[in-house]
GROMACS .gro file of C-alpha atoms in nm:
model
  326
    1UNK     CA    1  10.334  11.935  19.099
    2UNK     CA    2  10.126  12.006  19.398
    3UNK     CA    3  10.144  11.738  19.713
    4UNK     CA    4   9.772  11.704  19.652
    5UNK     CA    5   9.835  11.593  19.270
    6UNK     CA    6  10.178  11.419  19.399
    7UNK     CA    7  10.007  11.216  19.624
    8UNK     CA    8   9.794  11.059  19.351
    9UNK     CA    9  10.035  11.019  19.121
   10UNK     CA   10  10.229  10.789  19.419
   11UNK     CA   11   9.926  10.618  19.559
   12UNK     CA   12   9.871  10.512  19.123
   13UNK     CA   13  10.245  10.351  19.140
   14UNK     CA   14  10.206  10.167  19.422
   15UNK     CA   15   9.875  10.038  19.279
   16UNK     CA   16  10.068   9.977  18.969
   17UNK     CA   17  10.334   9.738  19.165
   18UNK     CA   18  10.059   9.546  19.336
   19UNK     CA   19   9.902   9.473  19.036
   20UNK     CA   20  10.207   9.359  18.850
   21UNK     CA   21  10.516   9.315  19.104
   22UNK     CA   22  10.747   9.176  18.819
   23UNK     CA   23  10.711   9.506  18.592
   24UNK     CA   24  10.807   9.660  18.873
   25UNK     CA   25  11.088   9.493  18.974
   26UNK     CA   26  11.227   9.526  18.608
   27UNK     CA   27  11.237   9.917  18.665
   28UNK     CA   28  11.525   9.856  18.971
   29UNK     CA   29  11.331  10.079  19.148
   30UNK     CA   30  11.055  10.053  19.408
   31UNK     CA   31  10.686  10.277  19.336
   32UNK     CA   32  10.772  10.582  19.579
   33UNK     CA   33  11.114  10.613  19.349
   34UNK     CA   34  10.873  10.556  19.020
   35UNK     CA   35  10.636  10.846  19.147
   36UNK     CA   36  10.952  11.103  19.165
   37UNK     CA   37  11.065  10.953  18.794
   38UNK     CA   38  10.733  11.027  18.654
   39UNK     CA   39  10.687  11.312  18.845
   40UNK     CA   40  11.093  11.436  18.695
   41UNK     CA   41  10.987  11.372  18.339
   42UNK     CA   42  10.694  11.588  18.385
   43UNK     CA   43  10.863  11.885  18.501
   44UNK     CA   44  11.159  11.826  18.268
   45UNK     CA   45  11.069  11.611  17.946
   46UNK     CA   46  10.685  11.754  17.900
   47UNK     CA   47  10.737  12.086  18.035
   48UNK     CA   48  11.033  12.117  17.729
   49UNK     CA   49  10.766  12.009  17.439
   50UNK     CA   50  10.542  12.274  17.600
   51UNK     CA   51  10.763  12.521  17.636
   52UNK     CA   52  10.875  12.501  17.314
   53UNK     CA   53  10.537  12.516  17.159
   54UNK     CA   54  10.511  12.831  17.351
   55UNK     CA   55  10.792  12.982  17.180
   56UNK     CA   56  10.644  12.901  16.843
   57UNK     CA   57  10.355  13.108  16.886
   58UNK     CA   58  10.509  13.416  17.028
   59UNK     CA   59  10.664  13.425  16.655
   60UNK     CA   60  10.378  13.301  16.455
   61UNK     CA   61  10.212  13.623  16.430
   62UNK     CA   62  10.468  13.775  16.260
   63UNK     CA   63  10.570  13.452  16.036
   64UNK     CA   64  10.178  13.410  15.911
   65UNK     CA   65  10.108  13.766  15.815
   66UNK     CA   66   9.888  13.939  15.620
   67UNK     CA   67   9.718  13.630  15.635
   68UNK     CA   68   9.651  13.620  15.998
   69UNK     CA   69   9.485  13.989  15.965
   70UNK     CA   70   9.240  13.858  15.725
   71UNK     CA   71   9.128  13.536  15.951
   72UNK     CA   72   9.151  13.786  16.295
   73UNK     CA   73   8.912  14.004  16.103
   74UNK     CA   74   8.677  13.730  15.980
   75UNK     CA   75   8.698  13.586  16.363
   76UNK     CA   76   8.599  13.916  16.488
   77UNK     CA   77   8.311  13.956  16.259
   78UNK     CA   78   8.174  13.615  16.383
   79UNK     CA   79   8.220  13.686  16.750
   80UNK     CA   80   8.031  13.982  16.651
   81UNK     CA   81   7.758  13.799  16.550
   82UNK     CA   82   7.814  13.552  16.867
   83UNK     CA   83   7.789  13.863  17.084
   84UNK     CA   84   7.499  14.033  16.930
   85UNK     CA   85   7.230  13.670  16.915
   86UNK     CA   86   7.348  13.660  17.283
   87UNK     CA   87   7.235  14.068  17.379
   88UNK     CA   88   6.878  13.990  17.194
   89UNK     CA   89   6.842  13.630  17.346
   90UNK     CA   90   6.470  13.646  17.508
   91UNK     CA   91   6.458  13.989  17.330
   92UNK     CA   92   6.100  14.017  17.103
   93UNK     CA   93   6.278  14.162  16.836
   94UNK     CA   94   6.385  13.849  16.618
   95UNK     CA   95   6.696  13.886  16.416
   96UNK     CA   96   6.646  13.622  16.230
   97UNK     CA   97   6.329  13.520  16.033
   98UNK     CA   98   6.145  13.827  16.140
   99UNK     CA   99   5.846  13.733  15.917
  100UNK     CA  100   5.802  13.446  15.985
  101UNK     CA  101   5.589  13.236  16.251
  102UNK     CA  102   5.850  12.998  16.404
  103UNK     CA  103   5.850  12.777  16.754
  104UNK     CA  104   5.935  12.973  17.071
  105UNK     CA  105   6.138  12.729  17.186
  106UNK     CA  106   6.420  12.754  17.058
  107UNK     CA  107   6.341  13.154  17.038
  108UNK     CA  108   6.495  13.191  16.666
  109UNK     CA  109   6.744  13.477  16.879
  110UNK     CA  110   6.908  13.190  17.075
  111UNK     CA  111   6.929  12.949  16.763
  112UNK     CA  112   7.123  13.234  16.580
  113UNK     CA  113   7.375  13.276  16.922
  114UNK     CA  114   7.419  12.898  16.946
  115UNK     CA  115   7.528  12.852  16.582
  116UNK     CA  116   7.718  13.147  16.569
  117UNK     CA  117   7.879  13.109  16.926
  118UNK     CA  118   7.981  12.742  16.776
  119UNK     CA  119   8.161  12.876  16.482
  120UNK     CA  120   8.329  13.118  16.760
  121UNK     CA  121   8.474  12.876  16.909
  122UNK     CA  122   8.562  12.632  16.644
  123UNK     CA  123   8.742  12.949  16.458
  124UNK     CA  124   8.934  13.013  16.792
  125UNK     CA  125   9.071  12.670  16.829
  126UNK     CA  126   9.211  12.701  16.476
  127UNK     CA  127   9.394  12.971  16.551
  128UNK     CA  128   9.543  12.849  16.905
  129UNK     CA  129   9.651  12.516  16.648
  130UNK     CA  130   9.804  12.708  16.367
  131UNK     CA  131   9.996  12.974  16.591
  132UNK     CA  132  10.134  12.661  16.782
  133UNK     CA  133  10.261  12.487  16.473
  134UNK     CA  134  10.030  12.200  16.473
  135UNK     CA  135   9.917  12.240  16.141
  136UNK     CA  136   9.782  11.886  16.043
  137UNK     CA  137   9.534  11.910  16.332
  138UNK     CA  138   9.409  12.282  16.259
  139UNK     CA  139   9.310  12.116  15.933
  140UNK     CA  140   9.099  11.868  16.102
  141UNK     CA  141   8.941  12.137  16.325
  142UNK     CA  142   8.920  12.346  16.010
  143UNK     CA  143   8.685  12.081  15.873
  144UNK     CA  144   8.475  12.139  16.224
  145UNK     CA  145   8.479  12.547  16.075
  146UNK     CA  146   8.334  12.413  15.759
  147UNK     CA  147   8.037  12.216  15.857
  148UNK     CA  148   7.918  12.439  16.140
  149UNK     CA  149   7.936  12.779  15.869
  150UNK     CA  150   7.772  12.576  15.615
  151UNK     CA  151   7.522  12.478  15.842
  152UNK     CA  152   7.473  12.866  15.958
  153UNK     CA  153   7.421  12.900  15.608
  154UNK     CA  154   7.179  12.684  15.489
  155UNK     CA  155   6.999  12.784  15.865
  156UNK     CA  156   6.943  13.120  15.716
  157UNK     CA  157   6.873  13.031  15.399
  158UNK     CA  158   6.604  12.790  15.413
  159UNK     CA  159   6.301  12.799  15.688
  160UNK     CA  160   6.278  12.373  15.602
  161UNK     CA  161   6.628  12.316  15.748
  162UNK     CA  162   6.570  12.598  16.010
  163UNK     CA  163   6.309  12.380  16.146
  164UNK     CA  164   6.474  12.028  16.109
  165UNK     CA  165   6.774  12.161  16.280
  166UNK     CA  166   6.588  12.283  16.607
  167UNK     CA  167   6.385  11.921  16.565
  168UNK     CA  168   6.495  11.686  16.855
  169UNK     CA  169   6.442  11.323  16.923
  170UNK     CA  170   6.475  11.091  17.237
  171UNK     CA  171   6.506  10.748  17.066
  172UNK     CA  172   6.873  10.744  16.904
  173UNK     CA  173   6.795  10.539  16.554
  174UNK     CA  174   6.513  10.847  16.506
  175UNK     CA  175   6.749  11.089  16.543
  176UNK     CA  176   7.014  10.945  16.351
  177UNK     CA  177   6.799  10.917  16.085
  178UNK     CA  178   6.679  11.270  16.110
  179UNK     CA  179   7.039  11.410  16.095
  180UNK     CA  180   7.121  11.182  15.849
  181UNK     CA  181   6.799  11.290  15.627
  182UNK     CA  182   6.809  11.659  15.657
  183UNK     CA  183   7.140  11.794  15.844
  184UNK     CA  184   7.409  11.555  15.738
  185UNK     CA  185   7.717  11.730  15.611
  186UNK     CA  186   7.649  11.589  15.228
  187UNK     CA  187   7.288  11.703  15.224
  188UNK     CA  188   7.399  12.049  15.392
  189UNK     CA  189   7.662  12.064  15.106
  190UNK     CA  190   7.340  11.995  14.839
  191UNK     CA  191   7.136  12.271  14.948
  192UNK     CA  192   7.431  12.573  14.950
  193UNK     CA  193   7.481  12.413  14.581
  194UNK     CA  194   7.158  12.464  14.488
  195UNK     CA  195   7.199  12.795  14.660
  196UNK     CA  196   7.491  12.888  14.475
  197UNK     CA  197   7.332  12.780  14.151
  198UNK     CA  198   7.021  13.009  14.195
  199UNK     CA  199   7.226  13.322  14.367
  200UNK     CA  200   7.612  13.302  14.295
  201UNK     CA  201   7.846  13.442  14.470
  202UNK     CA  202   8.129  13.609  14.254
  203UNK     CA  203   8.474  13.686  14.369
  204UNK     CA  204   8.798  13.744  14.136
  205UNK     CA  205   8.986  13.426  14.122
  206UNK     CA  206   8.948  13.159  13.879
  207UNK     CA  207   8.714  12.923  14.064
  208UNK     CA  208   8.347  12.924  14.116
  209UNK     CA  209   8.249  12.909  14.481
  210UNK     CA  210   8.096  12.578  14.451
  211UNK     CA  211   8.428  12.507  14.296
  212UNK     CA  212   8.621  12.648  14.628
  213UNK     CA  213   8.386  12.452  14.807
  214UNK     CA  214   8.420  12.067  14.694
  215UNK     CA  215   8.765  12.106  14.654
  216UNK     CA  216   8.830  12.267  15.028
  217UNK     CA  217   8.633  11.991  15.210
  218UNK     CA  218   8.807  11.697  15.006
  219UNK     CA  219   9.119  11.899  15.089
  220UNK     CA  220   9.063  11.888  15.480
  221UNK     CA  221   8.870  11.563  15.433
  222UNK     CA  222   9.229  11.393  15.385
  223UNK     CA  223   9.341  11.471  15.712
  224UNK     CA  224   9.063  11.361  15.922
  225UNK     CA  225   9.055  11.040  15.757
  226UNK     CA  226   9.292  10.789  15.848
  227UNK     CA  227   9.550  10.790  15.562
  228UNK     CA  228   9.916  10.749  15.595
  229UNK     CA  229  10.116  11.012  15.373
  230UNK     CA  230   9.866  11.303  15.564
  231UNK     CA  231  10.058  11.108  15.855
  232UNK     CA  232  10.341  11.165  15.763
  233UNK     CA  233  10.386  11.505  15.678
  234UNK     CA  234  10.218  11.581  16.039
  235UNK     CA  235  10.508  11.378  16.172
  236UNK     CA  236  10.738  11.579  15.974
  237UNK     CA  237  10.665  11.933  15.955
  238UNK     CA  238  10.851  12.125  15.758
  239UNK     CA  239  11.047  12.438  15.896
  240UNK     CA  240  11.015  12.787  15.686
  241UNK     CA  241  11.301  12.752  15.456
  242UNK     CA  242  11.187  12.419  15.346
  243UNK     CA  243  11.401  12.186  15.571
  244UNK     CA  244  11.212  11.890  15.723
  245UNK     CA  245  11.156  11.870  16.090
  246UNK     CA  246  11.257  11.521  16.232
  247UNK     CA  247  11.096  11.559  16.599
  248UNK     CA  248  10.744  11.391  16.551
  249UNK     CA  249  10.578  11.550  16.901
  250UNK     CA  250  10.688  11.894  16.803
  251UNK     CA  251  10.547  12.130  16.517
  252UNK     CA  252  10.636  12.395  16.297
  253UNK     CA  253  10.539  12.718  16.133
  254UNK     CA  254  10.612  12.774  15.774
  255UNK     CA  255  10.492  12.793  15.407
  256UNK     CA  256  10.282  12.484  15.461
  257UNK     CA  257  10.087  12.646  15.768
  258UNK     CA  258  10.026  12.973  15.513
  259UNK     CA  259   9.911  12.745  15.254
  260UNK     CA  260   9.676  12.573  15.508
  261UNK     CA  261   9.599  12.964  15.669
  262UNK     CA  262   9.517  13.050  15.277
  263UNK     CA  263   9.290  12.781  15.191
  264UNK     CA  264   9.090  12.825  15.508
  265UNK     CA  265   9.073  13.249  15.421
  266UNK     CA  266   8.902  13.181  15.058
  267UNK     CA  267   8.656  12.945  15.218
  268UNK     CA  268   8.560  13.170  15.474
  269UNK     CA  269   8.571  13.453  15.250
  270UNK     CA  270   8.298  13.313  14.999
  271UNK     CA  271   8.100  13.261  15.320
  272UNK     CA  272   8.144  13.586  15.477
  273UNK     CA  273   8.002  13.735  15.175
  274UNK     CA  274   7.725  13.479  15.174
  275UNK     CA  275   7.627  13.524  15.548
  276UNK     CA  276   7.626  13.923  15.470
  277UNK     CA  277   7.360  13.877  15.191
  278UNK     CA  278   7.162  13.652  15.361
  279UNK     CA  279   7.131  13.842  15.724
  280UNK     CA  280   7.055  14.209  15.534
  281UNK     CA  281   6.840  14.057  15.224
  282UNK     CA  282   6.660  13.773  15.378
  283UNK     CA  283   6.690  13.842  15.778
  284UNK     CA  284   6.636  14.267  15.744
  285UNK     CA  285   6.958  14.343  15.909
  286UNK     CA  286   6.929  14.668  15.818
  287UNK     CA  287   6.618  14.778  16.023
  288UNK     CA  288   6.794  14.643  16.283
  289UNK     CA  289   6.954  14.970  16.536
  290UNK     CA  290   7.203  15.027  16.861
  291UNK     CA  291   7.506  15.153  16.926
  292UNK     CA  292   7.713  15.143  16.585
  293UNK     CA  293   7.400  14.950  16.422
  294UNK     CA  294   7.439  14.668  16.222
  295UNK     CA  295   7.573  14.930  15.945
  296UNK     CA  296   7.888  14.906  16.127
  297UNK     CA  297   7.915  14.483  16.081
  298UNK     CA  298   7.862  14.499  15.716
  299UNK     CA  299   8.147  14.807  15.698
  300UNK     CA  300   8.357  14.588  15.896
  301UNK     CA  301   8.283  14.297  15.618
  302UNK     CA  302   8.335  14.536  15.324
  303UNK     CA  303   8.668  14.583  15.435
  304UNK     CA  304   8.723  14.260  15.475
  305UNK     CA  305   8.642  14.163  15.137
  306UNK     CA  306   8.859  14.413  15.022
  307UNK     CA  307   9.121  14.277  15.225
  308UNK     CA  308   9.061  13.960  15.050
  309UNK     CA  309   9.048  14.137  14.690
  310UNK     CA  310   9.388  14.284  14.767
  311UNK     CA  311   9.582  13.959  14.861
  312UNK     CA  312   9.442  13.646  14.851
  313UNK     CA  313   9.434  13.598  14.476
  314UNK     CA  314   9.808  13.671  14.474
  315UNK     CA  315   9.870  13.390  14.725
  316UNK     CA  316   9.812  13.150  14.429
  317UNK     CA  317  10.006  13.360  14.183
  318UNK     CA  318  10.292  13.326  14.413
  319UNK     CA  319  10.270  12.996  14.570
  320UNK     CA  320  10.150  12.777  14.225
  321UNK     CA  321  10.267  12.468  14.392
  322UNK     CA  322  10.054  12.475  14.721
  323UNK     CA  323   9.697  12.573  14.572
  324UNK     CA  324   9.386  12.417  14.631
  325UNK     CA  325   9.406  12.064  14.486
  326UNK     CA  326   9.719  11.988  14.720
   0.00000   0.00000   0.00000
């Protein structure tokens, strides 16, 4: 700790003792010596937990493969897209909703960066959670991964919820109403249903992906919402060959962080395939030119899918117990 942050940390004892001279007197200690105590368990006690979540993910990689290769490949495809709304942001060449007369502001480019740039991120902090063991909380943020593609979706899809999304309001009931109205999660959730009705997406498993899709955000739903057996398997992680973890601060990596790495995959798999149709059928991602063109993004997502076609379905061959409804 540095004598700037040290002094702080002291000057927030001592502030501590005036405030309540008894507590302090039950630690047999005055606030200078509770300062260096704190300041101990920092550098010993915290340091350890952090150290050791360190040392999970230099071994994660390895432990969560193939799987991680499909999600890396997925994440790279959507930084892709990130990377390419930000180069054409103020650009007059709109890559999305090229025929069609839309508001200037928001240019249509920088909507598309925003979204995407969002689902960037959101994707990335999965990862960092997985890799570190803390798999009850990459579910939650998983859940984040799920709205903000769905609403990419449904963005490209249909020009009405294009235009509610880039709709903004000062007074707080209107725009709670608004969101609530057109952009909610449940009414996002309606209109890739009614997408899916009219233009199905087929992959080779036994589910439909509207299927895939109720039962994934129920899935995740669980572990946002307060509810105490989700609790208690984040407090007690199991270890790879099955033995239960004891240590509630500290994580671990093992067949249920692949199951949770697997559902995520077939989610975003339905939706990679869904964003491809949509950007070169609806959006003309075809015309579109540069270095490797966007020819090169859609042969970087055919190989993903066949990624997908290769291993995923056997996940659920092999692991019966930890499929989707778990």
């Amino acid at each position: 700790m540095k004598a700037k942050e040290y002094h702080r940390l002291r000057e927030a004892c001592l502030a501590a003792a005036a405030s309540d001279p008894d507590l302090q007197r039950r630690q047999n200690e005055g606030p200078d010596d509770s300062a260096r105590s704190i300041e101990h368990e920092l550098g010993g006690f915290l340091r350890a937990v952090l150290k050791d979540r360190e040392e999970v993910s230099r071994t994660t990689e390895r432990t969560l493969q193939p799987l991680l290769l499909l999600y890396d490949l997925a994440l790279l495809q959507v930084c892709d897209m990130s990377h390419f709304g930000y180069k054409h942001a103020g650009g007059r060449s709109k890559i999305i909703w090229p025929e069609t007369h839309l508001s200037k502001r928001p240019r249509p480019n920088d909507v598309f960066y925003i979204l995407a740039s969002n689902l960037a991120h959101t994707m990335q902090a999965f990862r960092l959670l997985i890799l570190h063991g803390l798999e009850s909380q990459a579910r939650a943020v998983f859940r984040s991964v799920v709205e903000v593609t769905d609403l990419l979706i449904v963005v490209l899809a249909d020009e009405t919820v294009y235009r509610a999304y880039i709709t903004s309001f000062e007074d707080e009931k209107a725009s709670y109403q608004h969101w609530k109205k057109h952009l909610s999660p449940a009414v996002i959730r309606a209109s890739i249903s009614k997408l899916e009705a009219g233009d199905p997406i087929t992959i080779p498993i036994n589910m439909t992906a509207e299927e895939i899709r109720k039962d994934n955000y129920a899935w995740l739903s669980r572990f946002v919402h307060i509810d105490y057996a989700a609790h208690v398997v984040a407090a007690h992680p199991l270890y790879p060959d099955g033995s239960t973890q004891r240590l509630a601060m500290l994580g671990s990596v093992g067949e249920i962080s692949k199951a949770t790495l697997a559902h995520g995959l077939v989610y975003l798999w339905i939706s990679m395939l869904r964003l491809d149709k949509l950007l070169f059928e609806k959006h003309g991602w075809a015309r579109l030119r540069g270095v490797r063109s966007r020819s090169w993004f859609r042969y970087r997502g055919r190989a993903l899918d066949k990624l997908f076609v290769a291993y995923l379905p056997t996940f659920w061959e092999e692991n019966p117990a930890l499929g989707l409804d778990q």
